[in-house]
Amino acid sequence: MIERRLEAIRALLEEQGLDAVVVTKYVNLHYFSGFRGDDTTLVISKDKAALITDNRYTEQAGQQAPLFEIVEQQEGLLSKTTEVVKSFGCQKVAFEGNALIYDDFQKLTELLTGVEFTTALHLDKLREIKDKEEISYIRRACQIADKAFEEVLTYIKPGVTELAVAARLENAMRENGSEKPSFTTIVASGLRGSLPHGTATDKVIEAGELVTMDFGGMYQGYCSDITRTICVGEASDRQRFIYNKVLDAQKMALGLIKPGASGKTVDLAVREALDKDDLGKYFGHGLGHSLGLEIHESPRLSSKSTCESLQPGMLVTDEPGVYIPGWGGLRIEDTVLVTESGSEALTCANKDFIEIR
Ligand code: GLY
Ligand code: MN
């Protein structure tokens, strides 16, 4: 698995006439070496691979990154990285354009005398299609989130705060095997429901309010992402109506997510469906994003998506929402796998309209 990832990097080096790349992004350290720690660099050349770290991680790196020569630094990460690049005899070396901070770029440029260090590579692209093992980890992260939703339903009632609901969700995910939340848990109730990213506050949830919960777990470094909206007490006709329209659109998108579909088309279809009831104008964000080691990855499902053609093994979220300032809002989201023949929702928690009484 790591072999195949290194092959992919080396093909990129070949294609661009490069001798090596210095990898610095946290999730890419993991993806290309197997190592799960920070303050580390990888130097990957056409025929060599080194992992430069410090004493906190030397033993761990030896266990997790067996295909890499482990180099322990004491004098500074960037100067040791420079030493390794020079010892590999590399002339033309790339960096991660979306990950190397400017100060470190300047420092490396100074240190790498005699080396051309001007090419930015974007390695995230190599993570777009997930392999079987990655899919199994994401599937597990999704099951963990499903379980947490089931458990939190027994807890939500008028009088509890959004923060308490978030704590229950996060604790239930931990108890079911999650390493940590995959992002800051969103719990937006009542009027706060119009905030698409309303992270939990000390607001007390009251009867008659919709509660949007957007959360995810992490398993072996891989994320899940799910949103469910429920009503505490009896819903109004408008709440029920809008919920069912969003649900219909969300289900329709599941049918459109398949190999060959473009990121723009799927997004547009959902917008048009919501527009039939004049709700499209309240749906201000893209329909979905990919996820994996990061919670937001490419490809996207949106009006700006550059994805011409979804491929089997890609993951996308399907998350339409309606947000009406002064009224509230709701969203329904699943993590979805693109399969050979269509799509499979990996989050499976109940999404029929739930009224907690
Ligand atoms: N579920 C959080 C997000 O998609 O931004
Ligand atoms: Mn999402």
Tab-separated table of C-alpha atoms and ligand atoms in Angstrom:
chain	number	residue	atom	x	y	z
A	1	MET	CA	0.000	0.000	0.000
A	2	ILE	CA	2.731	2.490	0.969
A	3	GLU	CA	4.738	1.064	-1.955
A	4	ARG	CA	1.962	2.052	-4.356
A	5	ARG	CA	1.775	5.544	-2.888
A	6	LEU	CA	5.513	6.007	-3.234
A	7	GLU	CA	5.265	4.801	-6.828
A	8	ALA	CA	2.636	7.467	-7.474
A	9	ILE	CA	4.877	10.196	-6.034
A	10	ARG	CA	7.818	8.947	-8.061
A	11	ALA	CA	5.762	8.966	-11.256
A	12	LEU	CA	4.950	12.604	-10.513
A	13	LEU	CA	8.640	13.407	-9.959
A	14	GLU	CA	9.470	11.730	-13.275
A	15	GLU	CA	6.700	13.583	-15.095
A	16	GLN	CA	7.900	16.954	-13.782
A	17	GLY	CA	11.635	16.298	-14.146
A	18	LEU	CA	12.225	16.491	-10.385
A	19	ASP	CA	14.715	14.609	-8.197
A	20	ALA	CA	12.795	14.695	-4.911
A	21	VAL	CA	9.991	16.230	-2.894
A	22	VAL	CA	9.997	17.407	0.708
A	23	VAL	CA	6.684	16.393	2.303
A	24	THR	CA	5.522	18.540	5.225
A	25	LYS	CA	1.727	18.318	5.439
A	26	TYR	CA	0.622	16.366	8.506
A	27	VAL	CA	-1.824	14.068	6.729
A	28	ASN	CA	0.593	13.472	3.857
A	29	LEU	CA	3.319	12.328	6.257
A	30	HIS	CA	0.789	9.709	7.315
A	31	TYR	CA	-0.408	8.836	3.824
A	32	PHE	CA	2.977	8.409	2.187
A	33	SER	CA	4.912	6.817	5.056
A	34	GLY	CA	2.417	5.375	7.559
A	35	PHE	CA	3.831	7.609	10.328
A	36	ARG	CA	1.324	9.421	12.546
A	37	GLY	CA	3.090	12.323	14.225
A	38	ASP	CA	3.972	15.941	13.604
A	39	ASP	CA	7.119	18.095	13.452
A	40	THR	CA	8.485	15.752	10.804
A	41	THR	CA	9.463	15.870	7.133
A	42	LEU	CA	9.786	13.223	4.453
A	43	VAL	CA	12.336	13.432	1.680
A	44	ILE	CA	11.247	11.166	-1.168
A	45	SER	CA	13.562	10.857	-4.144
A	46	LYS	CA	13.437	8.532	-7.131
A	47	ASP	CA	15.148	5.731	-5.238
A	48	LYS	CA	15.353	6.760	-1.586
A	49	ALA	CA	12.986	7.743	1.205
A	50	ALA	CA	13.893	9.338	4.531
A	51	LEU	CA	11.775	10.467	7.483
A	52	ILE	CA	13.316	13.214	9.588
A	53	THR	CA	11.956	13.609	13.094
A	54	ASP	CA	12.998	14.167	16.701
A	55	ASN	CA	13.526	11.951	19.697
A	56	ARG	CA	9.837	11.942	20.697
A	57	TYR	CA	9.014	10.050	17.537
A	58	THR	CA	12.091	8.011	16.585
A	59	GLU	CA	10.836	4.680	17.935
A	60	GLN	CA	7.287	5.245	16.666
A	61	ALA	CA	8.538	6.188	13.216
A	62	GLY	CA	10.598	3.001	13.072
A	63	GLN	CA	7.439	0.991	13.736
A	64	GLN	CA	5.051	2.919	11.517
A	65	ALA	CA	7.258	3.772	8.534
A	66	PRO	CA	9.338	0.663	7.784
A	67	LEU	CA	10.011	1.721	4.190
A	68	PHE	CA	11.752	4.899	5.324
A	69	GLU	CA	15.218	5.542	6.646
A	70	ILE	CA	14.558	7.196	10.026
A	71	VAL	CA	16.777	10.188	10.700
A	72	GLU	CA	16.681	11.741	14.175
A	73	GLN	CA	17.461	15.426	14.304
A	74	GLN	CA	18.700	17.479	17.231
A	75	GLU	CA	19.970	20.549	15.441
A	76	GLY	CA	16.674	21.568	13.781
A	77	LEU	CA	14.203	19.952	11.425
A	78	LEU	CA	14.922	22.117	8.402
A	79	SER	CA	18.701	21.928	8.610
A	80	LYS	CA	18.584	18.138	8.967
A	81	THR	CA	16.151	17.947	6.049
A	82	THR	CA	18.621	19.993	3.988
A	83	GLU	CA	21.427	17.635	4.950
A	84	VAL	CA	19.390	14.636	3.788
A	85	VAL	CA	18.441	16.289	0.473
A	86	LYS	CA	22.115	17.014	-0.191
A	87	SER	CA	23.233	13.529	0.840
A	88	PHE	CA	20.727	12.091	-1.667
A	89	GLY	CA	22.465	14.172	-4.367
A	90	CYS	CA	19.220	15.862	-5.440
A	91	GLN	CA	19.424	18.929	-7.708
A	92	LYS	CA	15.824	19.780	-8.372
A	93	VAL	CA	13.575	19.455	-5.340
A	94	ALA	CA	9.874	20.255	-4.927
A	95	PHE	CA	7.911	21.323	-1.876
A	96	GLU	CA	4.238	21.059	-0.966
A	97	GLY	CA	2.697	24.257	-2.268
A	98	ASN	CA	-0.316	24.128	0.035
A	99	ALA	CA	1.542	23.088	3.154
A	100	LEU	CA	4.979	24.652	3.548
A	101	ILE	CA	4.663	27.896	5.482
A	102	TYR	CA	6.404	30.912	3.985
A	103	ASP	CA	9.033	31.266	6.723
A	104	ASP	CA	10.079	27.628	6.328
A	105	PHE	CA	10.137	27.999	2.559
A	106	GLN	CA	12.511	30.963	2.886
A	107	LYS	CA	14.708	29.130	5.374
A	108	LEU	CA	14.935	26.022	3.178
A	109	THR	CA	15.671	28.171	0.142
A	110	GLU	CA	18.600	29.712	2.061
A	111	LEU	CA	19.861	26.369	3.344
A	112	LEU	CA	19.560	24.448	0.081
A	113	THR	CA	22.507	26.130	-1.600
A	114	GLY	CA	23.117	24.740	-5.075
A	115	VAL	CA	19.691	23.051	-5.170
A	116	GLU	CA	16.787	24.302	-7.297
A	117	PHE	CA	13.897	24.604	-4.856
A	118	THR	CA	11.194	26.369	-6.834
A	119	THR	CA	8.549	23.792	-7.804
A	120	ALA	CA	5.336	23.486	-5.818
A	121	LEU	CA	3.640	20.084	-5.977
A	122	HIS	CA	0.093	19.385	-4.833
A	123	LEU	CA	0.116	15.889	-3.428
A	124	ASP	CA	-3.455	15.923	-2.100
A	125	LYS	CA	-4.660	14.965	-5.574
A	126	LEU	CA	-3.038	11.544	-5.081
A	127	ARG	CA	-5.383	10.899	-2.131
A	128	GLU	CA	-8.642	11.425	-4.029
A	129	ILE	CA	-9.369	7.774	-4.806
A	130	LYS	CA	-9.361	5.674	-1.669
A	131	ASP	CA	-8.123	2.079	-1.514
A	132	LYS	CA	-9.941	-0.802	0.201
A	133	GLU	CA	-8.235	-0.268	3.529
A	134	GLU	CA	-9.000	3.440	3.577
A	135	ILE	CA	-12.640	2.747	2.707
A	136	SER	CA	-12.862	0.232	5.543
A	137	TYR	CA	-11.549	2.864	7.990
A	138	ILE	CA	-14.007	5.491	6.761
A	139	ARG	CA	-16.821	2.957	6.945
A	140	ARG	CA	-15.910	2.298	10.569
A	141	ALA	CA	-15.720	6.035	11.339
A	142	CYS	CA	-19.228	6.330	9.865
A	143	GLN	CA	-20.571	3.451	11.965
A	144	ILE	CA	-19.161	5.160	15.051
A	145	ALA	CA	-21.004	8.381	14.190
A	146	ASP	CA	-24.248	6.478	13.494
A	147	LYS	CA	-24.049	4.862	16.904
A	148	ALA	CA	-23.484	8.219	18.607
A	149	PHE	CA	-26.590	9.650	16.933
A	150	GLU	CA	-28.684	6.731	18.166
A	151	GLU	CA	-27.401	7.280	21.684
A	152	VAL	CA	-27.871	11.050	21.744
A	153	LEU	CA	-31.537	10.677	20.783
A	154	THR	CA	-32.204	9.229	24.225
A	155	TYR	CA	-30.649	12.322	25.834
A	156	ILE	CA	-32.026	15.325	23.952
A	157	LYS	CA	-34.975	17.008	25.626
A	158	PRO	CA	-36.121	20.556	26.396
A	159	GLY	CA	-33.763	22.144	28.913
A	160	VAL	CA	-30.454	20.612	27.789
A	161	THR	CA	-27.850	22.880	26.221
A	162	GLU	CA	-26.283	22.543	22.786
A	163	LEU	CA	-22.907	22.043	24.482
A	164	ALA	CA	-24.253	19.167	26.534
A	165	VAL	CA	-25.582	17.528	23.349
A	166	ALA	CA	-22.177	17.994	21.679
A	167	ALA	CA	-20.461	16.463	24.712
A	168	ARG	CA	-22.781	13.440	24.577
A	169	LEU	CA	-22.123	12.942	20.878
A	170	GLU	CA	-18.369	13.218	21.283
A	171	ASN	CA	-18.303	10.958	24.312
A	172	ALA	CA	-20.436	8.327	22.586
A	173	MET	CA	-18.108	8.410	19.574
A	174	ARG	CA	-15.081	7.923	21.851
A	175	GLU	CA	-16.749	5.026	23.604
A	176	ASN	CA	-17.428	3.451	20.240
A	177	GLY	CA	-13.803	3.681	19.087
A	178	SER	CA	-13.273	7.196	17.752
A	179	GLU	CA	-9.830	8.757	18.238
A	180	LYS	CA	-11.266	12.262	18.326
A	181	PRO	CA	-13.991	14.303	16.629
A	182	SER	CA	-13.183	14.813	12.956
A	183	PHE	CA	-14.057	18.535	13.320
A	184	THR	CA	-15.660	20.880	15.858
A	185	THR	CA	-19.120	19.506	16.579
A	186	ILE	CA	-22.011	21.616	15.325
A	187	VAL	CA	-25.215	21.756	17.353
A	188	ALA	CA	-27.496	24.557	16.180
A	189	SER	CA	-30.981	24.779	17.675
A	190	GLY	CA	-33.970	27.043	17.078
A	191	LEU	CA	-33.047	30.352	15.450
A	192	ARG	CA	-29.367	29.321	15.448
A	193	GLY	CA	-30.298	26.708	12.861
A	194	SER	CA	-29.863	29.379	10.199
A	195	LEU	CA	-26.107	29.305	10.895
A	196	PRO	CA	-24.784	26.528	8.653
A	197	HIS	CA	-21.708	26.182	10.872
A	198	GLY	CA	-23.250	27.003	14.239
A	199	THR	CA	-20.887	25.206	16.600
A	200	ALA	CA	-22.477	24.270	19.937
A	201	THR	CA	-23.068	26.998	22.527
A	202	ASP	CA	-24.576	27.171	26.007
A	203	LYS	CA	-27.983	27.930	24.487
A	204	VAL	CA	-30.746	25.893	26.072
A	205	ILE	CA	-32.816	23.796	23.660
A	206	GLU	CA	-36.528	24.432	23.889
A	207	ALA	CA	-39.665	22.544	22.895
A	208	GLY	CA	-40.673	23.103	19.294
A	209	GLU	CA	-37.120	23.755	18.092
A	210	LEU	CA	-35.265	22.001	15.331
A	211	VAL	CA	-31.785	20.839	16.363
A	212	THR	CA	-29.131	20.360	13.684
A	213	MET	CA	-26.235	18.145	14.721
A	214	ASP	CA	-23.221	17.881	12.399
A	215	PHE	CA	-20.429	15.711	13.710
A	216	GLY	CA	-17.989	12.978	12.836
A	217	GLY	CA	-15.570	10.505	14.288
A	218	MET	CA	-12.068	9.496	13.357
A	219	TYR	CA	-10.796	5.958	12.962
A	220	GLN	CA	-7.156	5.205	12.073
A	221	GLY	CA	-6.880	8.866	11.089
A	222	TYR	CA	-9.886	8.739	8.738
A	223	CYS	CA	-12.920	10.999	9.138
A	224	SER	CA	-16.656	10.576	8.942
A	225	ASP	CA	-19.170	13.383	8.515
A	226	ILE	CA	-22.883	13.218	9.198
A	227	THR	CA	-25.647	15.735	9.869
A	228	ARG	CA	-29.046	14.961	11.268
A	229	THR	CA	-31.745	17.440	12.225
A	230	ILE	CA	-34.478	16.495	14.664
A	231	CYS	CA	-37.359	18.344	16.285
A	232	VAL	CA	-37.727	18.552	20.050
A	233	GLY	CA	-41.443	18.263	20.686
A	234	GLU	CA	-44.092	18.592	18.025
A	235	ALA	CA	-43.036	20.185	14.738
A	236	SER	CA	-44.907	22.891	12.871
A	237	ASP	CA	-46.229	22.201	9.381
A	238	ARG	CA	-43.506	24.445	7.919
A	239	GLN	CA	-40.721	22.635	9.766
A	240	ARG	CA	-42.044	19.299	8.536
A	241	PHE	CA	-42.537	20.584	4.992
A	242	ILE	CA	-39.029	22.015	4.658
A	243	TYR	CA	-37.483	18.946	6.262
A	244	ASN	CA	-39.128	16.634	3.783
A	245	LYS	CA	-38.111	18.801	0.828
A	246	VAL	CA	-34.478	18.772	1.956
A	247	LEU	CA	-34.688	15.029	2.546
A	248	ASP	CA	-36.125	14.406	-0.925
A	249	ALA	CA	-33.338	16.477	-2.488
A	250	GLN	CA	-30.697	14.696	-0.422
A	251	LYS	CA	-32.018	11.287	-1.482
A	252	MET	CA	-32.229	12.372	-5.099
A	253	ALA	CA	-28.548	13.385	-5.013
A	254	LEU	CA	-27.639	9.924	-3.706
A	255	GLY	CA	-29.052	8.555	-6.942
A	256	LEU	CA	-27.032	11.016	-9.037
A	257	ILE	CA	-23.683	10.360	-7.365
A	258	LYS	CA	-22.057	7.743	-9.577
A	259	PRO	CA	-18.991	7.211	-11.739
A	260	GLY	CA	-18.856	9.756	-14.537
A	261	ALA	CA	-21.091	12.365	-12.867
A	262	SER	CA	-19.644	15.852	-12.608
A	263	GLY	CA	-19.422	17.772	-9.356
A	264	LYS	CA	-21.354	20.698	-10.844
A	265	THR	CA	-24.228	18.646	-12.231
A	266	VAL	CA	-25.117	16.896	-8.996
A	267	ASP	CA	-24.998	20.187	-7.097
A	268	LEU	CA	-27.174	21.943	-9.676
A	269	ALA	CA	-29.822	19.205	-9.634
A	270	VAL	CA	-30.306	19.634	-5.894
A	271	ARG	CA	-30.495	23.413	-6.193
A	272	GLU	CA	-33.142	23.098	-8.918
A	273	ALA	CA	-35.158	20.646	-6.845
A	274	LEU	CA	-35.192	23.023	-3.866
A	275	ASP	CA	-36.039	25.930	-6.167
A	276	LYS	CA	-39.370	24.317	-7.046
A	277	ASP	CA	-40.532	25.349	-3.564
A	278	ASP	CA	-38.548	28.586	-3.573
A	279	LEU	CA	-36.068	27.090	-1.105
A	280	GLY	CA	-32.955	27.135	-3.326
A	281	LYS	CA	-32.165	30.702	-2.294
A	282	TYR	CA	-31.702	29.508	1.285
A	283	PHE	CA	-29.097	26.895	0.324
A	284	GLY	CA	-25.898	28.931	0.229
A	285	HIS	CA	-23.105	26.370	0.360
A	286	GLY	CA	-21.955	23.587	-1.938
A	287	LEU	CA	-23.696	20.231	-1.850
A	288	GLY	CA	-20.673	18.286	-0.690
A	289	HIS	CA	-16.989	17.706	-0.297
A	290	SER	CA	-14.723	14.733	-0.250
A	291	LEU	CA	-13.157	13.543	2.971
A	292	GLY	CA	-10.549	11.074	4.132
A	293	LEU	CA	-7.564	11.948	6.287
A	294	GLU	CA	-8.926	15.510	6.183
A	295	ILE	CA	-12.528	16.478	6.743
A	296	HIS	CA	-12.594	18.647	3.611
A	297	GLU	CA	-10.879	17.262	0.535
A	298	SER	CA	-11.343	17.325	-3.221
A	299	PRO	CA	-13.413	16.547	-5.213
A	300	ARG	CA	-16.264	18.890	-4.355
A	301	LEU	CA	-19.901	18.848	-5.358
A	302	SER	CA	-20.570	22.538	-5.997
A	303	SER	CA	-21.101	25.170	-8.662
A	304	LYS	CA	-17.326	25.728	-8.656
A	305	SER	CA	-16.328	22.072	-8.685
A	306	THR	CA	-13.471	21.162	-11.010
A	307	CYS	CA	-14.418	17.483	-10.868
A	308	GLU	CA	-15.558	16.472	-14.355
A	309	SER	CA	-16.101	12.855	-13.532
A	310	LEU	CA	-16.520	11.091	-10.203
A	311	GLN	CA	-14.594	7.816	-9.938
A	312	PRO	CA	-15.235	4.614	-7.973
A	313	GLY	CA	-13.381	4.838	-4.655
A	314	MET	CA	-14.029	8.538	-4.208
A	315	LEU	CA	-15.940	9.725	-1.151
A	316	VAL	CA	-18.259	12.716	-1.105
A	317	THR	CA	-20.707	14.160	1.352
A	318	ASP	CA	-24.280	14.824	0.280
A	319	GLU	CA	-25.450	17.671	2.495
A	320	PRO	CA	-28.170	20.001	1.297
A	321	GLY	CA	-29.577	22.469	3.804
A	322	VAL	CA	-32.012	25.337	4.130
A	323	TYR	CA	-31.047	28.302	6.333
A	324	ILE	CA	-33.543	31.097	6.916
A	325	PRO	CA	-32.387	33.967	9.128
A	326	GLY	CA	-35.025	34.720	11.751
A	327	TRP	CA	-36.664	31.309	11.297
A	328	GLY	CA	-33.938	28.699	11.700
A	329	GLY	CA	-32.772	25.951	9.426
A	330	LEU	CA	-31.809	22.385	8.881
A	331	ARG	CA	-29.392	20.133	7.033
A	332	ILE	CA	-29.228	16.416	6.277
A	333	GLU	CA	-25.853	14.896	5.414
A	334	ASP	CA	-24.400	11.504	4.619
A	335	THR	CA	-20.890	10.386	3.818
A	336	VAL	CA	-21.171	8.629	0.465
A	337	LEU	CA	-18.885	6.201	-1.348
A	338	VAL	CA	-18.807	6.253	-5.156
A	339	THR	CA	-19.053	2.586	-6.166
A	340	GLU	CA	-18.563	0.864	-9.541
A	341	SER	CA	-22.272	1.149	-10.295
A	342	GLY	CA	-23.507	4.123	-8.268
A	343	SER	CA	-23.180	5.164	-4.684
A	344	GLU	CA	-23.462	3.804	-1.169
A	345	ALA	CA	-24.209	5.942	1.873
A	346	LEU	CA	-21.752	4.896	4.573
A	347	THR	CA	-23.603	6.825	7.268
A	348	CYS	CA	-26.884	5.036	7.828
A	349	ALA	CA	-28.510	6.688	10.866
A	350	ASN	CA	-32.258	7.209	10.621
A	351	LYS	CA	-33.115	10.313	8.617
A	352	ASP	CA	-36.889	10.169	8.687
A	353	PHE	CA	-38.237	13.230	10.458
A	354	ILE	CA	-37.873	12.583	14.188
A	355	GLU	CA	-39.966	14.446	16.758
A	356	ILE	CA	-38.739	13.782	20.272
A	357	ARG	CA	-41.637	13.771	22.717
B	1	GLY	N1	-19.605	18.780	8.449
B	1	GLY	C1	-18.807	19.927	8.487
B	1	GLY	C2	-18.554	20.465	7.148
B	1	GLY	O1	-18.834	19.847	6.168
B	1	GLY	O2	-18.032	21.549	7.041
B	2	MN	MN	-19.707	17.988	5.615
